[in-house]
Coordinates of C-alpha atoms in Angstrom, one line a residue:
X206 CA 145.2 178.0 73.2
X207 CA 142.0 176.6 71.8
X208 CA 141.5 176.6 68.0
X209 CA 139.0 179.1 66.8
X210 CA 136.4 177.2 64.8
X211 CA 133.6 178.6 62.7
X212 CA 130.2 176.9 62.8
X213 CA 131.0 175.2 59.6
X214 CA 134.2 174.5 57.8
X215 CA 137.8 173.8 58.8
X216 CA 139.6 175.5 61.7
X217 CA 141.8 178.5 61.3
X218 CA 144.8 176.3 61.9
X219 CA 143.8 174.0 59.1
X220 CA 143.3 176.9 56.7
X221 CA 146.7 178.3 57.6
X222 CA 148.3 174.9 57.0
X223 CA 146.5 174.6 53.7
X224 CA 147.6 178.1 52.6
X225 CA 151.2 177.3 53.5
X226 CA 151.2 174.0 51.7
X227 CA 149.6 175.5 48.6
X228 CA 152.4 178.2 48.6
X229 CA 155.1 175.6 48.9
X230 CA 153.6 173.5 46.1
X231 CA 153.2 176.6 43.9
X232 CA 156.9 177.5 44.3
X233 CA 158.4 177.8 40.9
X234 CA 155.1 177.5 39.2
X235 CA 153.3 180.7 40.0
X236 CA 154.7 184.3 40.1
X237 CA 157.2 184.8 43.0
X238 CA 155.3 187.8 44.4
X239 CA 152.1 185.8 44.7
X240 CA 153.8 182.9 46.5
X241 CA 155.8 185.3 48.7
X242 CA 152.5 187.0 49.5
X243 CA 150.9 183.8 50.7
X244 CA 154.0 182.9 52.8
X245 CA 153.9 186.4 54.3
X246 CA 150.2 185.9 55.3
X247 CA 151.0 182.6 56.9
X248 CA 153.9 184.1 58.8
X249 CA 151.9 187.1 59.8
X250 CA 149.0 185.0 61.0
X251 CA 151.3 182.8 63.0
X252 CA 152.8 185.8 64.8
X253 CA 149.4 187.5 65.4
X254 CA 148.0 184.3 67.0
X255 CA 150.9 184.2 69.4
X256 CA 150.2 187.7 70.7
X257 CA 147.4 189.1 72.9
X258 CA 144.0 187.8 71.7
X259 CA 142.3 189.9 74.3
X260 CA 143.0 193.1 72.4
X261 CA 141.5 194.3 69.2
X262 CA 143.6 196.6 67.1
X263 CA 141.4 199.2 65.2
X264 CA 142.9 201.7 62.9
X265 CA 141.5 205.0 61.8
X266 CA 142.6 205.4 58.2
X267 CA 141.7 208.0 55.7
X268 CA 142.7 210.8 53.3
X269 CA 144.1 214.2 54.1
X270 CA 141.5 216.4 55.7
X271 CA 139.0 213.6 56.5
X272 CA 139.3 214.3 60.2
X273 CA 140.9 211.1 61.4
X274 CA 142.8 212.8 64.2
X275 CA 139.8 214.8 65.3
X276 CA 137.8 211.6 65.5
X277 CA 140.6 209.9 67.3
X278 CA 140.7 212.6 69.9
X279 CA 136.9 212.5 70.2
X280 CA 136.9 208.8 70.9
X281 CA 139.8 209.1 73.4
X282 CA 138.2 212.2 75.1
X283 CA 141.5 214.1 75.0
X284 CA 143.7 215.9 72.4
X285 CA 146.2 213.1 71.7
X286 CA 146.7 213.9 68.0
X287 CA 147.5 217.3 66.7
X288 CA 144.7 218.8 64.6
X289 CA 145.4 221.7 62.4
X290 CA 145.0 223.3 59.0
X291 CA 148.5 222.3 57.8
X292 CA 148.5 219.0 55.9
X293 CA 149.6 216.4 56.6
X294 CA 149.3 216.7 60.4
X295 CA 149.8 213.0 61.4
X296 CA 153.3 211.9 60.5
X297 CA 153.5 208.6 62.5
X298 CA 150.9 206.2 63.8
X299 CA 150.0 206.4 67.5
X300 CA 147.9 204.3 69.7
X301 CA 145.4 204.8 72.5
X302 CA 144.9 201.6 74.6
X303 CA 142.1 200.8 76.9
X304 CA 143.1 198.2 79.5
X305 CA 146.5 197.8 78.0
X306 CA 147.8 195.0 80.2
X307 CA 149.5 192.5 77.9
X308 CA 149.3 194.7 74.8
X309 CA 153.0 195.6 74.8
X310 CA 154.3 192.8 72.6
X311 CA 151.4 193.4 70.2
X312 CA 152.3 197.1 69.9
X313 CA 156.0 196.2 69.5
X314 CA 155.0 193.9 66.6
X315 CA 153.0 196.7 65.1
X316 CA 156.0 199.1 65.6
X317 CA 153.9 201.8 67.2
X318 CA 156.3 204.0 69.3
X319 CA 153.8 206.5 70.6
X320 CA 151.3 204.9 73.0
X321 CA 148.6 206.3 75.3
X322 CA 147.0 204.3 78.1
X323 CA 143.4 205.4 78.6
X324 CA 141.5 205.1 82.0
X325 CA 138.1 206.6 82.4
X326 CA 137.5 208.9 85.3
X327 CA 134.2 209.4 87.1
X328 CA 131.3 210.2 84.9
X329 CA 128.5 212.3 86.4
X330 CA 127.3 215.8 87.2
X331 CA 130.2 216.5 89.6
X332 CA 133.0 215.2 87.4
X333 CA 135.5 217.4 85.8
X334 CA 133.8 216.9 82.5
X335 CA 131.5 214.4 80.9
X336 CA 133.4 211.3 80.2
X337 CA 136.8 212.7 81.3
X338 CA 139.7 210.3 80.8
X339 CA 143.2 210.1 82.2
X340 CA 145.6 209.1 79.4
X341 CA 149.2 208.7 79.6
X342 CA 151.4 208.1 76.6
X343 CA 154.7 206.2 76.7
X344 CA 156.7 206.1 73.5
X345 CA 159.2 203.4 72.8
X346 CA 162.1 205.6 73.9
X347 CA 160.6 206.0 77.4
X348 CA 159.2 209.5 77.1
X349 CA 156.2 209.9 79.3
X350 CA 153.3 212.1 78.3
X351 CA 150.8 213.0 81.1
X352 CA 147.4 214.1 79.9
X353 CA 145.6 213.5 83.2
X354 CA 144.6 217.2 83.3
X355 CA 142.2 218.2 80.6
X356 CA 143.5 220.6 78.1
X357 CA 143.5 224.1 79.3
X358 CA 143.3 223.2 83.0
X359 CA 146.8 224.1 84.1
X360 CA 148.7 221.7 81.9
X361 CA 150.5 222.6 78.7
X362 CA 148.3 224.0 76.0
X363 CA 147.1 221.4 73.5
X364 CA 146.7 222.0 69.8
X365 CA 144.4 224.5 68.5
X366 CA 140.8 223.5 69.1
X367 CA 141.8 220.5 71.3
X368 CA 139.7 221.5 74.3
X369 CA 136.7 221.9 72.0
X370 CA 137.2 218.4 70.5
X371 CA 137.6 216.8 73.9
X372 CA 134.5 218.5 75.2
X373 CA 132.5 217.4 72.1
X374 CA 133.5 213.9 72.8
X375 CA 131.8 213.7 76.1
X376 CA 128.7 212.0 74.8
X377 CA 130.9 209.4 73.2
X378 CA 132.9 208.3 76.2
X379 CA 130.1 208.2 78.8
X380 CA 129.7 204.9 80.6
X381 CA 133.3 204.2 81.9
X382 CA 136.1 202.2 80.4
X383 CA 134.7 198.7 80.6
X384 CA 132.9 198.8 77.3
X385 CA 136.1 199.5 75.3
X386 CA 138.4 197.4 77.5
X387 CA 140.9 195.7 75.2
X388 CA 140.7 198.3 72.4
X389 CA 143.9 199.5 70.7
X390 CA 142.9 202.5 68.6
X391 CA 145.5 203.6 66.0
X392 CA 145.6 207.0 64.3
X393 CA 147.3 206.5 61.0
X394 CA 148.9 209.0 58.6
X395 CA 147.0 210.0 55.5
X396 CA 147.0 207.4 52.8
X397 CA 147.2 210.1 50.2
X398 CA 149.9 212.1 51.9
X399 CA 152.5 213.8 49.8
X400 CA 155.1 212.1 52.0
X401 CA 156.0 208.7 50.7
X402 CA 157.0 207.5 54.2
X403 CA 153.4 208.2 55.4
X404 CA 151.8 206.2 52.6
X405 CA 154.2 203.3 53.2
X406 CA 153.3 203.3 56.9
X407 CA 149.6 203.2 56.1
X408 CA 150.1 200.3 53.7
X409 CA 152.1 198.4 56.3
X410 CA 149.6 198.8 59.1
X411 CA 146.6 198.2 56.9
X412 CA 148.0 194.6 56.5
X413 CA 148.4 194.1 60.2
X414 CA 145.5 195.6 62.2
X415 CA 142.4 193.6 63.2
X416 CA 139.8 196.2 62.4
X417 CA 139.8 198.9 59.6
X418 CA 137.8 202.0 60.2
X419 CA 137.9 204.1 57.0
X420 CA 137.2 207.8 57.7
X421 CA 135.9 209.8 54.7
X422 CA 134.5 213.3 54.3
X423 CA 131.6 214.5 52.2
X424 CA 133.9 216.0 49.6
X425 CA 136.3 213.0 48.9
X426 CA 134.4 209.9 49.9
X427 CA 134.4 208.9 46.2
X428 CA 138.1 209.3 45.8
X429 CA 139.4 206.7 43.3
X430 CA 142.7 206.3 45.2
X431 CA 140.7 205.0 48.2
X432 CA 138.4 202.7 46.4
X433 CA 140.9 201.3 43.8
X434 CA 143.9 201.0 46.0
X435 CA 142.4 199.9 49.3
X436 CA 138.6 199.1 49.4
X437 CA 138.3 197.0 46.3
X438 CA 141.4 194.8 46.9
X439 CA 140.1 194.3 50.5
X440 CA 136.6 193.1 49.4
X441 CA 137.2 189.8 51.4
X442 CA 137.7 191.9 54.6
X443 CA 134.1 193.2 54.8
X444 CA 133.7 191.6 58.2
X445 CA 136.5 193.6 59.7
X446 CA 135.8 196.9 58.0
X447 CA 133.7 200.0 59.0
X448 CA 133.1 203.2 57.0
X449 CA 132.7 206.5 58.8
X450 CA 131.4 209.5 56.9
X451 CA 132.9 212.3 59.1
X452 CA 132.1 216.1 59.1
X453 CA 128.4 215.6 58.5
X454 CA 127.8 218.7 60.5
X455 CA 128.7 220.6 57.4
X456 CA 125.8 219.2 55.5
X457 CA 122.0 219.6 55.8
X458 CA 120.2 216.4 57.0
X459 CA 118.8 215.4 53.6
X460 CA 122.3 215.8 52.1
X461 CA 123.7 213.5 54.8
X462 CA 121.3 210.7 53.8
X463 CA 122.1 211.2 50.2
X464 CA 125.8 211.0 50.8
X465 CA 125.4 207.8 52.9
X466 CA 123.3 206.1 50.2
X467 CA 125.8 207.1 47.5
X468 CA 128.7 205.8 49.6
X469 CA 126.8 202.6 50.1
X470 CA 126.4 202.3 46.3
X471 CA 130.1 202.8 45.8
X472 CA 130.9 200.2 48.4
X473 CA 128.5 197.7 46.7
X474 CA 130.5 198.3 43.5
X475 CA 133.6 197.5 45.4
X476 CA 132.2 194.2 46.7
X477 CA 131.6 195.7 50.2
X478 CA 127.8 195.8 50.3
X479 CA 127.5 194.7 53.9
X480 CA 130.0 197.1 55.4
X481 CA 128.3 199.5 57.9
X482 CA 128.4 203.2 57.0
X483 CA 128.1 205.6 59.9
X484 CA 127.5 209.3 59.7
X485 CA 129.6 211.1 62.3
X486 CA 130.8 214.5 63.3
X487 CA 133.8 214.6 65.5
X488 CA 133.2 218.3 66.1
X489 CA 129.7 218.1 67.4
X490 CA 129.6 214.5 68.6
X491 CA 126.9 213.4 66.1
X492 CA 127.0 209.7 65.6
X493 CA 129.9 209.1 68.0
X494 CA 127.7 207.0 70.4
X495 CA 126.8 204.6 67.6
X496 CA 130.5 204.4 66.4
X497 CA 131.6 203.7 70.0
X498 CA 128.9 201.0 70.3
X499 CA 130.2 199.4 67.1
X500 CA 133.7 199.4 68.4
X501 CA 132.6 198.1 71.8
X502 CA 130.8 195.2 70.1
X503 CA 133.8 194.3 68.1
X504 CA 136.1 194.5 71.1
X505 CA 133.7 192.4 73.2
X506 CA 133.4 189.8 70.5
X507 CA 137.2 189.2 70.6
X508 CA 136.9 187.7 67.1
X509 CA 138.1 190.5 64.9
X510 CA 141.7 189.2 64.9
X511 CA 140.5 185.8 63.6
X512 CA 138.1 187.3 61.1
X513 CA 141.0 189.4 59.8
X514 CA 143.3 186.4 59.5
X515 CA 140.5 184.5 57.8
X516 CA 140.1 187.3 55.2
X517 CA 143.8 187.5 54.7
X518 CA 144.0 183.7 54.0
X519 CA 141.1 183.9 51.6
X520 CA 142.6 186.8 49.7
X521 CA 146.1 185.2 49.5
X522 CA 144.5 181.9 48.4
X523 CA 142.4 183.7 45.7
X524 CA 145.6 185.2 44.4
X525 CA 147.1 181.7 44.1
X526 CA 144.3 180.7 41.8
X527 CA 141.0 178.9 41.6
X528 CA 140.9 175.3 43.0
X529 CA 139.9 173.7 39.8
X530 CA 140.0 169.9 39.9
X531 CA 142.9 168.4 38.0
X532 CA 142.0 166.6 34.7
X533 CA 142.4 162.9 34.3
X534 CA 145.8 162.0 32.9
X535 CA 145.1 160.5 29.5
X536 CA 146.8 157.3 28.5
X537 CA 149.6 158.2 26.1
X538 CA 152.0 155.4 26.9
X539 CA 151.3 153.4 23.8
X540 CA 152.0 156.1 21.3
X541 CA 155.2 157.1 23.2
X542 CA 156.4 153.5 23.3
X543 CA 155.7 153.0 19.6
X544 CA 157.8 156.1 18.7
X545 CA 160.6 155.1 21.0
X546 CA 160.6 151.6 19.6
X547 CA 160.9 152.7 16.0
X548 CA 163.6 155.2 16.9
X549 CA 165.5 152.5 18.9
X550 CA 165.5 150.1 15.9
X551 CA 163.4 147.5 17.6
X552 CA 162.2 145.9 14.3
X553 CA 165.9 145.4 13.2
X554 CA 166.7 144.0 16.7
X555 CA 163.8 141.6 16.5
X556 CA 164.9 140.4 13.1
X557 CA 168.5 140.0 14.4
X558 CA 167.3 138.0 17.3
X559 CA 165.5 135.5 15.0
X560 CA 168.4 135.2 12.6
X561 CA 170.9 135.1 15.4
X562 CA 169.0 132.2 17.1
X563 CA 169.1 130.2 13.9
X564 CA 172.8 131.0 13.3
X565 CA 173.7 129.8 16.8
X566 CA 171.4 126.8 16.5
X567 CA 173.3 125.6 13.4
X568 CA 176.6 126.1 15.1
X569 CA 175.5 124.1 18.1
X570 CA 173.4 121.3 16.5
X571 CA 174.6 121.1 12.9
X572 CA 176.4 118.1 11.4
X573 CA 179.9 118.2 12.8
X574 CA 181.4 117.7 9.3
X575 CA 180.0 121.0 8.0
X576 CA 179.1 123.1 11.1
X577 CA 182.5 124.6 11.3
X578 CA 181.8 126.5 8.1
X579 CA 179.0 128.4 9.8
X580 CA 181.5 130.0 12.2
X581 CA 182.8 132.1 9.3
X582 CA 179.4 133.9 9.1
X583 CA 178.9 136.8 11.4
X584 CA 176.5 136.5 14.3
X585 CA 173.7 139.0 13.7
X586 CA 173.3 139.6 17.5
X587 CA 177.0 140.2 18.1
X588 CA 177.2 142.4 15.1
X589 CA 174.7 144.8 16.8
X590 CA 176.6 144.4 20.1
X591 CA 173.5 143.0 21.8
X592 CA 173.4 140.5 24.6
X593 CA 176.7 141.4 26.2
X594 CA 177.1 139.8 29.6
X595 CA 179.0 141.5 32.4
X596 CA 181.6 139.7 34.5
X597 CA 179.1 139.0 37.3
X598 CA 176.9 137.0 35.0
X599 CA 174.1 139.7 34.8
X600 CA 173.2 141.2 31.4
X601 CA 174.8 144.6 31.1
X602 CA 175.8 146.7 28.2
X603 CA 179.1 148.5 28.3
X604 CA 178.8 151.5 26.0
X605 CA 176.2 151.9 23.2
X606 CA 175.0 149.1 21.0
X607 CA 175.6 149.1 17.3
X608 CA 171.9 149.4 16.4
X609 CA 171.6 151.9 13.5
X610 CA 170.9 155.5 14.8
X611 CA 167.5 156.9 14.5
X612 CA 166.7 158.8 11.4
X613 CA 165.7 162.4 11.4
X614 CA 162.0 161.4 10.9
X615 CA 162.2 158.9 13.8
X616 CA 163.7 161.6 16.1
X617 CA 160.9 164.0 15.1
X618 CA 158.3 161.3 15.8
X619 CA 159.8 160.9 19.3
X620 CA 159.7 164.6 19.9
X621 CA 156.2 164.8 18.7
X622 CA 155.2 161.9 21.0
X623 CA 156.8 163.6 24.0
X624 CA 155.1 166.9 23.1
X625 CA 151.7 165.1 22.8
X626 CA 152.2 163.6 26.3
X627 CA 152.7 167.0 27.7
X628 CA 149.9 168.7 25.8
X629 CA 147.3 166.0 26.6
X630 CA 148.3 166.0 30.3
X631 CA 148.2 169.8 30.5
X632 CA 144.8 170.2 28.9
X633 CA 142.5 172.0 31.2
X634 CA 145.1 173.2 33.7
X635 CA 145.7 176.8 34.5
X636 CA 148.5 178.4 32.4
X637 CA 151.4 178.3 34.8
X638 CA 150.7 174.7 35.8
X639 CA 150.1 173.6 32.2
X640 CA 153.5 175.0 31.3
X641 CA 155.0 173.1 34.2
X642 CA 153.5 169.9 33.0
X643 CA 154.8 170.4 29.5
X644 CA 158.2 171.2 30.9
X645 CA 158.1 168.0 33.0
X646 CA 157.4 165.9 29.9
X647 CA 160.7 167.3 28.4
X648 CA 162.7 167.5 31.5
X649 CA 164.6 164.2 31.0
X650 CA 164.4 163.9 27.2
X651 CA 168.2 164.5 26.9
X652 CA 168.9 161.2 28.6
X653 CA 166.1 159.3 26.8
X654 CA 168.2 158.0 23.8
X655 CA 170.9 156.5 26.0
X656 CA 168.4 155.0 28.3
X657 CA 166.5 153.4 25.5
X658 CA 169.6 152.0 23.9
X659 CA 170.8 150.6 27.2
X660 CA 167.4 148.9 27.7
X661 CA 167.5 147.4 24.2
X662 CA 171.0 146.0 24.8
X663 CA 170.2 144.6 28.3
X664 CA 166.9 143.1 27.3
X665 CA 168.4 141.5 24.2
X666 CA 170.7 139.6 26.4
X667 CA 168.0 137.0 26.9
X668 CA 168.2 136.2 23.2
X669 CA 171.7 134.7 23.6
X670 CA 170.6 132.0 26.1
X671 CA 171.2 128.5 24.7
X672 CA 168.2 126.2 24.9
X673 CA 168.9 122.9 26.7
X674 CA 167.9 120.8 23.7
X675 CA 170.9 122.2 21.8
X676 CA 173.2 120.4 24.2
X677 CA 171.4 117.1 23.9
X678 CA 171.3 117.3 20.1
X679 CA 175.0 118.3 20.1
X680 CA 175.8 115.1 22.1
X681 CA 173.6 113.1 19.7
X682 CA 175.4 114.5 16.7
X683 CA 178.8 113.6 18.1
X684 CA 177.6 110.1 18.9
X685 CA 176.3 109.8 15.4
X686 CA 179.6 111.2 14.1
X687 CA 181.5 108.8 16.3
X688 CA 179.5 105.9 14.8
X689 CA 180.2 107.1 11.3
X690 CA 183.9 107.5 12.1
X691 CA 183.9 104.0 13.6
X692 CA 182.4 102.6 10.4
X693 CA 184.9 104.5 8.3
X694 CA 187.8 103.3 10.3
X695 CA 186.4 99.7 10.3
X696 CA 186.1 99.8 6.5
X697 CA 189.6 101.4 6.2
X698 CA 191.0 98.5 8.3
X699 CA 189.3 96.0 6.1
X700 CA 190.6 97.7 3.0
X701 CA 194.1 97.7 4.3
X702 CA 193.9 93.9 5.2
X703 CA 192.6 93.2 1.7
X704 CA 195.4 95.3 0.2
X705 CA 198.0 93.4 2.2
X706 CA 196.3 90.1 1.2
X707 CA 195.7 89.2 4.8
X708 CA 192.9 86.8 5.8
X709 CA 189.6 88.6 6.3
X710 CA 188.1 88.4 9.7
X711 CA 184.4 87.4 10.1
X712 CA 182.3 90.4 9.1
X713 CA 179.0 90.9 11.0
X714 CA 176.1 92.2 9.0
X715 CA 173.0 94.3 9.7
X716 CA 170.6 92.8 7.4
X717 CA 172.1 92.9 3.9
X718 CA 174.7 95.5 4.9
X719 CA 177.9 94.8 6.8
X720 CA 178.2 96.7 10.0
X721 CA 181.1 98.9 8.9
X722 CA 179.1 100.1 5.9
X723 CA 175.9 100.5 8.0
X724 CA 177.7 102.6 10.6
X725 CA 179.3 104.8 7.9
X726 CA 176.2 105.4 5.8
X727 CA 173.8 105.4 8.7
X728 CA 175.9 107.8 10.7
X729 CA 176.2 110.2 7.7
X730 CA 172.5 110.0 7.0
X731 CA 171.5 110.3 10.7
X732 CA 173.8 113.3 11.2
X733 CA 172.3 115.2 8.2
X734 CA 168.8 114.3 9.2
X735 CA 169.3 115.5 12.8
X736 CA 170.9 118.7 11.4
X737 CA 167.9 119.3 9.2
X738 CA 165.4 118.7 12.0
X739 CA 167.4 120.9 14.3
X740 CA 167.4 123.7 11.7
X741 CA 163.6 123.4 11.4
X742 CA 163.3 123.6 15.2
X743 CA 165.7 126.5 15.3
X744 CA 163.7 128.4 12.7
X745 CA 160.5 127.9 14.8
X746 CA 162.4 128.7 18.0
X747 CA 163.8 131.9 16.4
X748 CA 160.3 133.1 15.5
X749 CA 159.1 132.4 18.9
X750 CA 162.1 134.0 20.5
X751 CA 161.7 137.0 18.3
X752 CA 158.1 137.5 19.4
X753 CA 159.2 137.2 23.0
X754 CA 162.1 139.7 22.4
X755 CA 159.7 142.1 20.7
X756 CA 157.4 142.0 23.7
X757 CA 160.2 142.3 26.2
X758 CA 161.8 145.2 24.3
X759 CA 158.5 147.1 24.1
X760 CA 158.1 146.5 27.9
X761 CA 161.6 147.7 28.6
X762 CA 161.3 150.7 26.3
X763 CA 157.9 151.5 27.8
X764 CA 159.4 151.5 31.3
X765 CA 162.1 153.9 30.1
X766 CA 159.4 156.1 28.6
X767 CA 157.5 155.9 31.9
X768 CA 160.6 156.8 34.0
X769 CA 161.8 159.7 31.7
X770 CA 158.5 161.2 30.4
X771 CA 155.3 159.8 32.1
X772 CA 156.5 159.8 35.7
X773 CA 157.7 163.4 35.7
X774 CA 154.3 164.4 34.2
X775 CA 152.4 162.3 36.8
X776 CA 154.5 163.8 39.6
X777 CA 153.6 167.3 38.3
X778 CA 149.9 166.4 38.1
X779 CA 150.0 164.9 41.6
X780 CA 151.6 168.2 42.8
X781 CA 148.8 170.2 41.2
X782 CA 146.2 167.8 42.7
X783 CA 147.7 168.4 46.2
X784 CA 147.9 172.1 45.5
X785 CA 144.2 172.1 44.6
X786 CA 143.3 170.3 47.8
X787 CA 145.3 172.6 49.9
X788 CA 143.8 175.6 48.1
X789 CA 140.3 174.3 48.7
X790 CA 141.1 174.0 52.4
X791 CA 142.5 177.5 52.6
X792 CA 139.5 179.0 50.8
X793 CA 136.8 176.9 52.6

């Protein structure tokens, strides 16, 4: 089946797809009845497009006493619907079908049990009557109704006045069946019936038919129930709507024109300024040729079904909202990261990284004679349980760190930063979507504290790495210590020999100093000097490592804020942007 395309704009398939996508994206954001309505339109449109497109379903709808059934009989040329004084007369919808081949599934979908197949007989001076039609009705239960004989011609008597109605319709049906071939004409119950089931049946079929023919009478054409309950909500359906002012035979000609103009004014107030208004009398036949011509044009056009679906899509899309463009997502990452960093104790961690680096440098490069005393001092990094390394060698924190917990003020600052992210991102959005964005900003806040603490611990693991120069200096210190120890042992040996009055061996000198003395004093001085230089280097390295740690911690905390706050907000904004695009497509 070829896609029906308008001269401009997307195809009906594209609009249906846009409406369905918009409904799916609006799930949980917009009221359930609005979303369900859009889904129902999509489902209904899909079913209607799969049924007969060669038939146009037109429904005669109106209030009690408007003469729908009389008009229905007049158009059909036979008394198919009961007409009487007792109200309501029509209790269930029935259909008259011209050229009904292939219309069965369509009528099954509409749930119309009583069906009449209309075939026009000969039309001319010698015919049984002007525009006589043979109609047979076959309800869903298989009952067959034969109306081939005109009422009063040997068949069962019809309702009171039926023969008069059929005779008056002669001018309307002249010309044979071809002009209405493909028409499915429904006679609906009264929309203001005292029976609830009748009103519900009207509401159901008004949503399904291709063409709506509203039948009003001079007394109740301004009825608020009609205009507020049906016409005004169906303003987008002006292309598939027709107003018939029936019973004009009761009015003088000048009053008919006045009623038509007044009805047009009311329709304009309802947003239906372009809807045709026809003055008709089912009893006398006035205006019936023009009504029949309008129906024939709609049937021949074969586009009422698509116009109806287009209007349904536009109405459902309008209920979903206006396709306002999404606002730009403001940059709020910096303020969020600042608040999270303060709450996570990043300043204390950075200071611990600097002091811990110096502490470990002294232990690794200090003078071996005194460095062991440094081990009695606590390591600032280990005190905060930072830099733990998992068994696999990768930095990983097991449990929480010992960084001081955030104060009440710091927690309030984090909550304020999260709220600001949601408020700024939701600015300019429709109410339900703005609420969804604000909720998205808070959706993962419960896990935020643990995630930030874990990021601080893992990121701080880099602060425990030992620089390579520590190993070289440590080797140098032990060499210097070995030289000092050798000098001390040498001098000790010389002292022992002198004490025992043994002859002294030749003693080499380094300038004015003997080698043992030079090794002892030089080793001690060199060890202290290397330790001092190493401490200066460690101080500078600690500052540098603290700056790197601060940058890395802010980056890690910023990533946590992005994953737990900014990404959910961005996802919700992206969802709204896709909703807007789909809604634009549906309303194009």
